[in-house]
PDB file of C-alpha atoms in Angstrom:
ATOM      1  CA  ASP R 115      -2.968 -28.566  25.972  1.00 62.00           C
ATOM      2  CA  ALA R 116      -0.468 -29.896  23.837  1.00 60.00           C
ATOM      3  CA  MET R 117       1.348 -26.778  22.333  1.00 92.00           C
ATOM      4  CA  VAL R 118       3.653 -25.045  21.106  1.00 95.00           C
ATOM      5  CA  ILE R 119       4.985 -22.779  23.579  1.00 95.00           C
ATOM      6  CA  GLN R 120       7.601 -19.427  22.212  1.00 95.00           C
ATOM      7  CA  ASN R 121       8.978 -16.992  24.673  1.00 90.00           C
ATOM      8  CA  PRO R 122       8.751 -13.896  25.195  1.00 91.00           C
ATOM      9  CA  ARG R 123       5.982 -12.959  22.643  1.00 92.00           C
ATOM     10  CA  TYR R 124       8.165  -9.317  22.484  1.00 95.00           C
ATOM     11  CA  GLN R 125      11.559  -8.307  22.920  1.00 96.00           C
ATOM     12  CA  VAL R 126      13.129  -5.960  22.394  1.00 96.00           C
ATOM     13  CA  THR R 127      17.368  -5.643  22.297  1.00 94.00           C
ATOM     14  CA  GLN R 128      19.677  -3.075  21.269  1.00 95.00           C
ATOM     15  CA  PHE R 129      21.508  -3.282  18.228  1.00 95.00           C
ATOM     16  CA  GLY R 130      24.834  -5.533  18.646  1.00 95.00           C
ATOM     17  CA  LYS R 131      23.577  -7.183  21.747  1.00 96.00           C
ATOM     18  CA  PRO R 132      23.138 -10.611  21.397  1.00 96.00           C
ATOM     19  CA  VAL R 133      19.675 -12.021  22.185  1.00 96.00           C
ATOM     20  CA  THR R 134      17.860 -15.741  22.413  1.00 97.00           C
ATOM     21  CA  LEU R 135      14.692 -16.185  21.261  1.00 97.00           C
ATOM     22  CA  SER R 136      13.211 -19.747  22.899  1.00 97.00           C
ATOM     23  CA  CYS R 137      10.504 -22.750  21.881  1.00 97.00           C
ATOM     24  CA  SER R 138       9.515 -25.202  23.715  1.00 97.00           C
ATOM     25  CA  GLN R 139       6.789 -28.493  22.816  1.00 97.00           C
ATOM     26  CA  THR R 140       4.410 -30.451  24.935  1.00 95.00           C
ATOM     27  CA  LEU R 141       3.387 -32.183  21.067  1.00 93.00           C
ATOM     28  CA  ASN R 142       7.264 -34.341  21.535  1.00 93.00           C
ATOM     29  CA  HIS R 143       7.861 -33.685  17.342  1.00 93.00           C
ATOM     30  CA  ASN R 144      11.459 -34.944  17.118  1.00 92.00           C
ATOM     31  CA  VAL R 145      11.589 -32.548  14.167  1.00 92.00           C
ATOM     32  CA  MET R 146      11.993 -28.407  15.203  1.00 94.00           C
ATOM     33  CA  TYR R 147      12.392 -25.556  12.977  1.00 94.00           C
ATOM     34  CA  TRP R 148      12.647 -21.730  13.224  1.00 96.00           C
ATOM     35  CA  TYR R 149      11.321 -19.373  10.573  1.00 95.00           C
ATOM     36  CA  GLN R 150      11.837 -15.555  10.238  1.00 96.00           C
ATOM     37  CA  GLN R 151       8.598 -14.392   8.851  1.00 93.00           C
ATOM     38  CA  LYS R 152       8.926 -10.085   8.298  1.00 92.00           C
ATOM     39  CA  SER R 153       5.968  -8.151   7.432  1.00 85.00           C
ATOM     40  CA  SER R 154       3.514  -9.034   5.224  1.00 79.00           C
ATOM     41  CA  GLN R 155       6.046 -11.747   3.672  1.00 85.00           C
ATOM     42  CA  ALA R 156       5.960 -16.049   3.686  1.00 87.00           C
ATOM     43  CA  PRO R 157       8.200 -16.970   7.032  1.00 91.00           C
ATOM     44  CA  LYS R 158      11.614 -17.936   5.554  1.00 92.00           C
ATOM     45  CA  LEU R 159      12.907 -21.052   7.184  1.00 91.00           C
ATOM     46  CA  LEU R 160      16.358 -20.644   8.672  1.00 94.00           C
ATOM     47  CA  PHE R 161      17.263 -23.559   9.710  1.00 92.00           C
ATOM     48  CA  HIS R 162      16.039 -26.788  12.093  1.00 92.00           C
ATOM     49  CA  TYR R 163      16.586 -29.775  14.195  1.00 94.00           C
ATOM     50  CA  TYR R 164      15.608 -33.607  13.424  1.00 91.00           C
ATOM     51  CA  ASP R 165      16.270 -34.901  16.630  1.00 92.00           C
ATOM     52  CA  LYS R 166      19.651 -33.742  17.599  1.00 93.00           C
ATOM     53  CA  ASP R 167      20.419 -33.369  13.633  1.00 92.00           C
ATOM     54  CA  PHE R 168      20.713 -30.097  12.838  1.00 93.00           C
ATOM     55  CA  ASN R 169      20.015 -28.751   9.428  1.00 90.00           C
ATOM     56  CA  ASN R 170      21.220 -24.973   8.337  1.00 90.00           C
ATOM     57  CA  GLU R 171      19.643 -23.668   5.420  1.00 88.00           C
ATOM     58  CA  ALA R 172      22.922 -22.165   2.581  1.00 85.00           C
ATOM     59  CA  ASP R 173      21.579 -18.111   3.268  1.00 89.00           C
ATOM     60  CA  THR R 174      20.968 -18.076   7.130  1.00 94.00           C
ATOM     61  CA  PRO R 175      23.092 -15.314   8.058  1.00 93.00           C
ATOM     62  CA  ASP R 176      26.393 -16.978  10.550  1.00 93.00           C
ATOM     63  CA  ASN R 177      24.961 -14.036  12.653  1.00 93.00           C
ATOM     64  CA  PHE R 178      22.088 -17.420  13.427  1.00 97.00           C
ATOM     65  CA  GLN R 179      22.519 -19.817  15.976  1.00 96.00           C
ATOM     66  CA  SER R 180      19.931 -22.613  17.396  1.00 97.00           C
ATOM     67  CA  ARG R 181      20.602 -24.865  20.246  1.00 96.00           C
ATOM     68  CA  ARG R 182      18.680 -28.203  21.199  1.00 97.00           C
ATOM     69  CA  PRO R 183      19.219 -29.021  24.705  1.00 96.00           C
ATOM     70  CA  ASN R 184      16.853 -32.281  25.051  1.00 95.00           C
ATOM     71  CA  THR R 185      13.487 -32.654  22.290  1.00 95.00           C
ATOM     72  CA  SER R 186      11.196 -30.528  24.757  1.00 96.00           C
ATOM     73  CA  PHE R 187      13.286 -26.802  23.965  1.00 97.00           C
ATOM     74  CA  CYS R 188      14.757 -25.433  21.158  1.00 97.00           C
ATOM     75  CA  PHE R 189      16.518 -21.871  21.396  1.00 97.00           C
ATOM     76  CA  LEU R 190      17.409 -19.184  18.430  1.00 97.00           C
ATOM     77  CA  ASP R 191      20.768 -16.946  19.542  1.00 97.00           C
ATOM     78  CA  ILE R 192      21.448 -14.026  17.536  1.00 97.00           C
ATOM     79  CA  ARG R 193      24.871 -13.133  18.085  1.00 95.00           C
ATOM     80  CA  SER R 194      24.669  -9.509  16.902  1.00 94.00           C
ATOM     81  CA  PRO R 195      21.752  -8.231  15.939  1.00 96.00           C
ATOM     82  CA  GLY R 196      21.561  -5.277  13.486  1.00 95.00           C
ATOM     83  CA  LEU R 197      18.311  -3.077  11.959  1.00 94.00           C
ATOM     84  CA  GLY R 198      17.814  -5.710   9.111  1.00 94.00           C
ATOM     85  CA  ASP R 199      16.908  -8.888  11.994  1.00 96.00           C
ATOM     86  CA  ALA R 200      13.375  -6.736  13.207  1.00 96.00           C
ATOM     87  CA  ALA R 201      11.191  -9.338  12.622  1.00 96.00           C
ATOM     88  CA  MET R 202       8.406 -12.040  13.578  1.00 95.00           C
ATOM     89  CA  TYR R 203      10.635 -15.409  14.588  1.00 97.00           C
ATOM     90  CA  LEU R 204       7.939 -18.363  14.221  1.00 95.00           C
ATOM     91  CA  CYS R 205       9.190 -21.861  16.085  1.00 96.00           C
ATOM     92  CA  ALA R 206       6.719 -25.295  14.798  1.00 95.00           C
ATOM     93  CA  THR R 207       7.566 -28.824  15.328  1.00 94.00           C
ATOM     94  CA  SER R 208       6.921 -31.674  13.123  1.00 91.00           C
ATOM     95  CA  ARG R 209       6.554 -35.218  13.316  1.00 88.00           C
ATOM     96  CA  GLY R 210       9.573 -36.869  10.703  1.00 78.00           C
ATOM     97  CA  LEU R 211       7.317 -37.072   7.853  1.00 74.00           C
ATOM     98  CA  ALA R 212       6.824 -35.468   4.898  1.00 74.00           C
ATOM     99  CA  ASN R 213       2.485 -35.652   5.427  1.00 76.00           C
ATOM    100  CA  GLN R 214       3.029 -34.557   8.602  1.00 83.00           C
ATOM    101  CA  PRO R 215       2.078 -30.539   9.285  1.00 86.00           C
ATOM    102  CA  GLN R 216       3.852 -28.268  11.616  1.00 90.00           C
ATOM    103  CA  HIS R 217       2.587 -26.800  14.582  1.00 93.00           C
ATOM    104  CA  PHE R 218       3.125 -23.109  14.995  1.00 94.00           C
ATOM    105  CA  GLY R 219       3.309 -21.228  17.790  1.00 94.00           C
ATOM    106  CA  ASP R 220       2.333 -17.815  18.560  1.00 91.00           C
ATOM    107  CA  GLY R 221       5.633 -16.040  17.597  1.00 93.00           C
ATOM    108  CA  THR R 222       8.006 -13.298  19.123  1.00 96.00           C
ATOM    109  CA  ARG R 223       8.347 -10.232  17.401  1.00 95.00           C
ATOM    110  CA  LEU R 224      11.834  -8.843  18.116  1.00 97.00           C
ATOM    111  CA  SER R 225      12.349  -5.367  17.780  1.00 96.00           C
ATOM    112  CA  ILE R 226      16.147  -3.893  17.519  1.00 95.00           C
ATOM    113  CA  LEU R 227      16.635  -0.542  19.014  1.00 92.00           C
TER     114      LEU R 227
ATOM    115  CA  ALA B 105      13.789 -25.367  -6.219  1.00 67.00           C
ATOM    116  CA  GLN B 106      10.657 -25.821  -5.754  1.00 76.00           C
ATOM    117  CA  THR B 107       8.571 -22.823  -5.393  1.00 89.00           C
ATOM    118  CA  VAL B 108       5.003 -20.973  -4.552  1.00 94.00           C
ATOM    119  CA  THR B 109       3.220 -18.609  -6.073  1.00 95.00           C
ATOM    120  CA  GLN B 110      -0.108 -16.764  -4.301  1.00 96.00           C
ATOM    121  CA  SER B 111      -0.906 -13.752  -7.232  1.00 95.00           C
ATOM    122  CA  GLN B 112      -3.797 -12.533  -4.695  1.00 96.00           C
ATOM    123  CA  PRO B 113      -1.455 -10.183  -2.161  1.00 94.00           C
ATOM    124  CA  GLU B 114      -5.393  -9.042  -1.134  1.00 96.00           C
ATOM    125  CA  MET B 115      -8.954 -10.638  -1.729  1.00 97.00           C
ATOM    126  CA  SER B 116     -12.302  -9.869   0.150  1.00 97.00           C
ATOM    127  CA  VAL B 117     -15.703 -11.129   0.645  1.00 98.00           C
ATOM    128  CA  GLN B 118     -19.159 -10.510   1.991  1.00 98.00           C
ATOM    129  CA  GLU B 119     -20.212 -12.660   5.130  1.00 97.00           C
ATOM    130  CA  ALA B 120     -21.356 -15.669   3.508  1.00 97.00           C
ATOM    131  CA  GLU B 121     -20.318 -15.992   0.337  1.00 97.00           C
ATOM    132  CA  THR B 122     -18.008 -17.794  -1.265  1.00 98.00           C
ATOM    133  CA  VAL B 123     -13.947 -16.843  -2.248  1.00 98.00           C
ATOM    134  CA  THR B 124     -11.520 -19.221  -3.869  1.00 98.00           C
ATOM    135  CA  LEU B 125      -7.140 -18.379  -3.264  1.00 98.00           C
ATOM    136  CA  SER B 126      -5.295 -18.707  -6.128  1.00 98.00           C
ATOM    137  CA  CYS B 127      -1.785 -21.033  -5.421  1.00 98.00           C
ATOM    138  CA  THR B 128       0.122 -22.603  -8.253  1.00 97.00           C
ATOM    139  CA  TYR B 129       4.164 -23.615  -7.368  1.00 96.00           C
ATOM    140  CA  ASP B 130       6.724 -25.174  -9.571  1.00 94.00           C
ATOM    141  CA  THR B 131       8.599 -28.916  -9.250  1.00 91.00           C
ATOM    142  CA  SER B 132       9.690 -31.423 -11.003  1.00 90.00           C
ATOM    143  CA  GLU B 133       8.666 -34.302  -8.402  1.00 88.00           C
ATOM    144  CA  SER B 134       5.376 -36.202  -8.835  1.00 87.00           C
ATOM    145  CA  ASP B 135       5.196 -37.244  -4.943  1.00 88.00           C
ATOM    146  CA  TYR B 136       4.270 -34.045  -2.464  1.00 91.00           C
ATOM    147  CA  TYR B 137       2.199 -33.079   0.095  1.00 92.00           C
ATOM    148  CA  LEU B 138      -0.120 -29.749  -0.737  1.00 95.00           C
ATOM    149  CA  PHE B 139      -1.530 -27.381   2.922  1.00 95.00           C
ATOM    150  CA  TRP B 140      -2.982 -24.059   3.437  1.00 97.00           C
ATOM    151  CA  TYR B 141      -2.029 -22.462   6.776  1.00 96.00           C
ATOM    152  CA  LYS B 142      -4.131 -19.158   8.144  1.00 96.00           C
ATOM    153  CA  GLN B 143      -2.378 -17.274  10.162  1.00 93.00           C
ATOM    154  CA  PRO B 144      -4.785 -14.180  11.926  1.00 90.00           C
ATOM    155  CA  PRO B 145      -3.227 -11.021  12.932  1.00 85.00           C
ATOM    156  CA  SER B 146      -1.422 -11.804  16.414  1.00 76.00           C
ATOM    157  CA  ARG B 147      -2.151 -15.366  16.345  1.00 79.00           C
ATOM    158  CA  GLN B 148      -0.418 -17.910  15.306  1.00 86.00           C
ATOM    159  CA  MET B 149      -0.699 -19.986  12.311  1.00 90.00           C
ATOM    160  CA  ILE B 150      -2.661 -23.168  11.891  1.00 93.00           C
ATOM    161  CA  LEU B 151      -3.302 -25.931   9.398  1.00 94.00           C
ATOM    162  CA  VAL B 152      -6.153 -25.303   7.938  1.00 96.00           C
ATOM    163  CA  ILE B 153      -6.299 -27.893   4.826  1.00 96.00           C
ATOM    164  CA  ARG B 154      -3.707 -30.852   3.654  1.00 94.00           C
ATOM    165  CA  GLN B 155      -3.062 -32.626   0.376  1.00 95.00           C
ATOM    166  CA  GLU B 156      -1.340 -35.554  -1.157  1.00 92.00           C
ATOM    167  CA  ALA B 157      -0.321 -34.946  -4.702  1.00 91.00           C
ATOM    168  CA  TYR B 158      -0.577 -38.899  -5.033  1.00 90.00           C
ATOM    169  CA  LYS B 159      -4.197 -38.334  -4.559  1.00 89.00           C
ATOM    170  CA  GLN B 160      -6.778 -37.213  -7.621  1.00 86.00           C
ATOM    171  CA  GLN B 161      -9.876 -36.949  -4.368  1.00 92.00           C
ATOM    172  CA  ASN B 162      -9.494 -33.096  -3.861  1.00 95.00           C
ATOM    173  CA  ALA B 163      -9.242 -32.873   0.124  1.00 94.00           C
ATOM    174  CA  THR B 164     -12.441 -30.990   2.315  1.00 95.00           C
ATOM    175  CA  GLU B 165     -12.196 -30.105   6.051  1.00 94.00           C
ATOM    176  CA  ASN B 166     -16.251 -27.930   6.874  1.00 95.00           C
ATOM    177  CA  ARG B 167     -16.364 -24.807   4.859  1.00 97.00           C
ATOM    178  CA  PHE B 168     -12.632 -25.295   3.169  1.00 97.00           C
ATOM    179  CA  SER B 169     -11.896 -27.555  -0.218  1.00 97.00           C
ATOM    180  CA  VAL B 170      -9.659 -27.429  -2.685  1.00 97.00           C
ATOM    181  CA  ASN B 171      -9.367 -27.848  -5.984  1.00 97.00           C
ATOM    182  CA  PHE B 172      -5.941 -29.285  -6.797  1.00 97.00           C
ATOM    183  CA  GLN B 173      -5.147 -29.870  -9.991  1.00 96.00           C
ATOM    184  CA  LYS B 174      -1.616 -31.703 -10.787  1.00 95.00           C
ATOM    185  CA  ALA B 175      -1.038 -30.980 -14.789  1.00 94.00           C
ATOM    186  CA  ALA B 176      -1.455 -27.193 -13.857  1.00 96.00           C
ATOM    187  CA  LYS B 177       0.554 -27.725 -10.732  1.00 96.00           C
ATOM    188  CA  SER B 178      -2.219 -25.128  -9.517  1.00 97.00           C
ATOM    189  CA  PHE B 179      -3.675 -25.465  -5.148  1.00 97.00           C
ATOM    190  CA  SER B 180      -6.903 -23.325  -5.031  1.00 98.00           C
ATOM    191  CA  LEU B 181      -7.968 -22.980  -1.878  1.00 98.00           C
ATOM    192  CA  LYS B 182     -12.057 -22.149  -1.821  1.00 98.00           C
ATOM    193  CA  ILE B 183     -13.835 -20.522   1.516  1.00 98.00           C
ATOM    194  CA  SER B 184     -17.537 -21.632   1.509  1.00 98.00           C
ATOM    195  CA  ASP B 185     -19.783 -19.437   3.772  1.00 97.00           C
ATOM    196  CA  SER B 186     -17.401 -17.023   4.969  1.00 98.00           C
ATOM    197  CA  GLN B 187     -17.444 -15.911   8.628  1.00 97.00           C
ATOM    198  CA  LEU B 188     -15.928 -13.414   9.527  1.00 96.00           C
ATOM    199  CA  GLY B 189     -13.235 -15.222  12.024  1.00 95.00           C
ATOM    200  CA  ASP B 190     -11.834 -16.349   8.013  1.00 97.00           C
ATOM    201  CA  ALA B 191     -10.504 -13.001   8.250  1.00 96.00           C
ATOM    202  CA  ALA B 192      -6.791 -13.432   8.301  1.00 96.00           C
ATOM    203  CA  MET B 193      -3.505 -14.508   5.843  1.00 95.00           C
ATOM    204  CA  TYR B 194      -3.833 -17.099   4.037  1.00 97.00           C
ATOM    205  CA  PHE B 195      -0.093 -18.964   3.167  1.00 96.00           C
ATOM    206  CA  CYS B 196      -0.530 -21.801   0.543  1.00 97.00           C
ATOM    207  CA  ALA B 197       2.793 -23.883   1.201  1.00 95.00           C
ATOM    208  CA  TYR B 198       4.617 -27.105  -0.750  1.00 93.00           C
ATOM    209  CA  ARG B 199       5.892 -29.933   0.903  1.00 89.00           C
ATOM    210  CA  SER B 200       8.874 -32.603  -0.751  1.00 84.00           C
ATOM    211  CA  THR B 201       8.832 -36.108   0.703  1.00 80.00           C
ATOM    212  CA  ASN B 202      12.374 -35.970  -0.691  1.00 72.00           C
ATOM    213  CA  ASN B 203      13.175 -33.499   2.176  1.00 61.00           C
ATOM    214  CA  ASN B 204      11.853 -33.233   5.535  1.00 58.00           C
ATOM    215  CA  ASN B 205      12.954 -29.715   5.676  1.00 61.00           C
ATOM    216  CA  ASP B 206      11.677 -28.437   2.142  1.00 70.00           C
ATOM    217  CA  MET B 207       8.132 -26.562   3.137  1.00 82.00           C
ATOM    218  CA  ARG B 208       7.735 -23.734   0.676  1.00 88.00           C
ATOM    219  CA  PHE B 209       5.806 -21.047   1.340  1.00 92.00           C
ATOM    220  CA  GLY B 210       3.587 -18.588  -0.657  1.00 94.00           C
ATOM    221  CA  ALA B 211       3.971 -15.160   0.270  1.00 92.00           C
ATOM    222  CA  GLY B 212       0.346 -15.248   0.918  1.00 95.00           C
ATOM    223  CA  THR B 213      -3.055 -13.373   0.739  1.00 97.00           C
ATOM    224  CA  ARG B 214      -5.069 -10.843   3.036  1.00 96.00           C
ATOM    225  CA  LEU B 215      -8.667 -12.535   3.656  1.00 97.00           C
ATOM    226  CA  THR B 216     -11.055  -9.622   4.354  1.00 97.00           C
ATOM    227  CA  VAL B 217     -14.111 -10.871   5.305  1.00 97.00           C
ATOM    228  CA  LYS B 218     -16.791  -7.297   5.294  1.00 96.00           C
ATOM    229  CA  PRO B 219     -20.341  -8.038   7.647  1.00 94.00           C
TER     230      PRO B 219
END
């Protein structure tokens, strides 16, 4: 089935050690999003790609970067994770139209030691 | 900026009964889209229902329906004949037609279904 796949489901890293989360999609959607979701809170948009165009939210820390090498894949890089970065990270995709819903992956739960 | 408010952090309903989850939003735009998403524990977020602001008719998807009051900026979700599988976190979301990335989520309502 067409879907949004996030790997790994659980990621543990050390304080300050760079970590990369991955997302792939078989929906051929042109927009891909990364959200951070902390416990019992709403997902918070970090950034998104509209095709190859990167769009960063104003309050996304510089610590967070993203890459989209092709339509299917998108990566979230956290250069120097702090304890406050422990969260669920959700990847979503959509067609580039406002009335189209976003399709979410299962998420990657990131823990910082 | 648009804001989405879900005033009920938690709700519970008896199996087979009906429950309504509240959502209000603040916007100066006249055209936009509204969504309800469901996030079961440890599972992915999925779309439940969506509403176009220019449509007066309330959206319906099987047991799920909305009460969209544009003037009041209210978008409540009604779940009829509640089932155990409906237990989840429910998020209301607003999406602007002007900015493709502008998807704003409410804080969520945790729904418990009692057998």
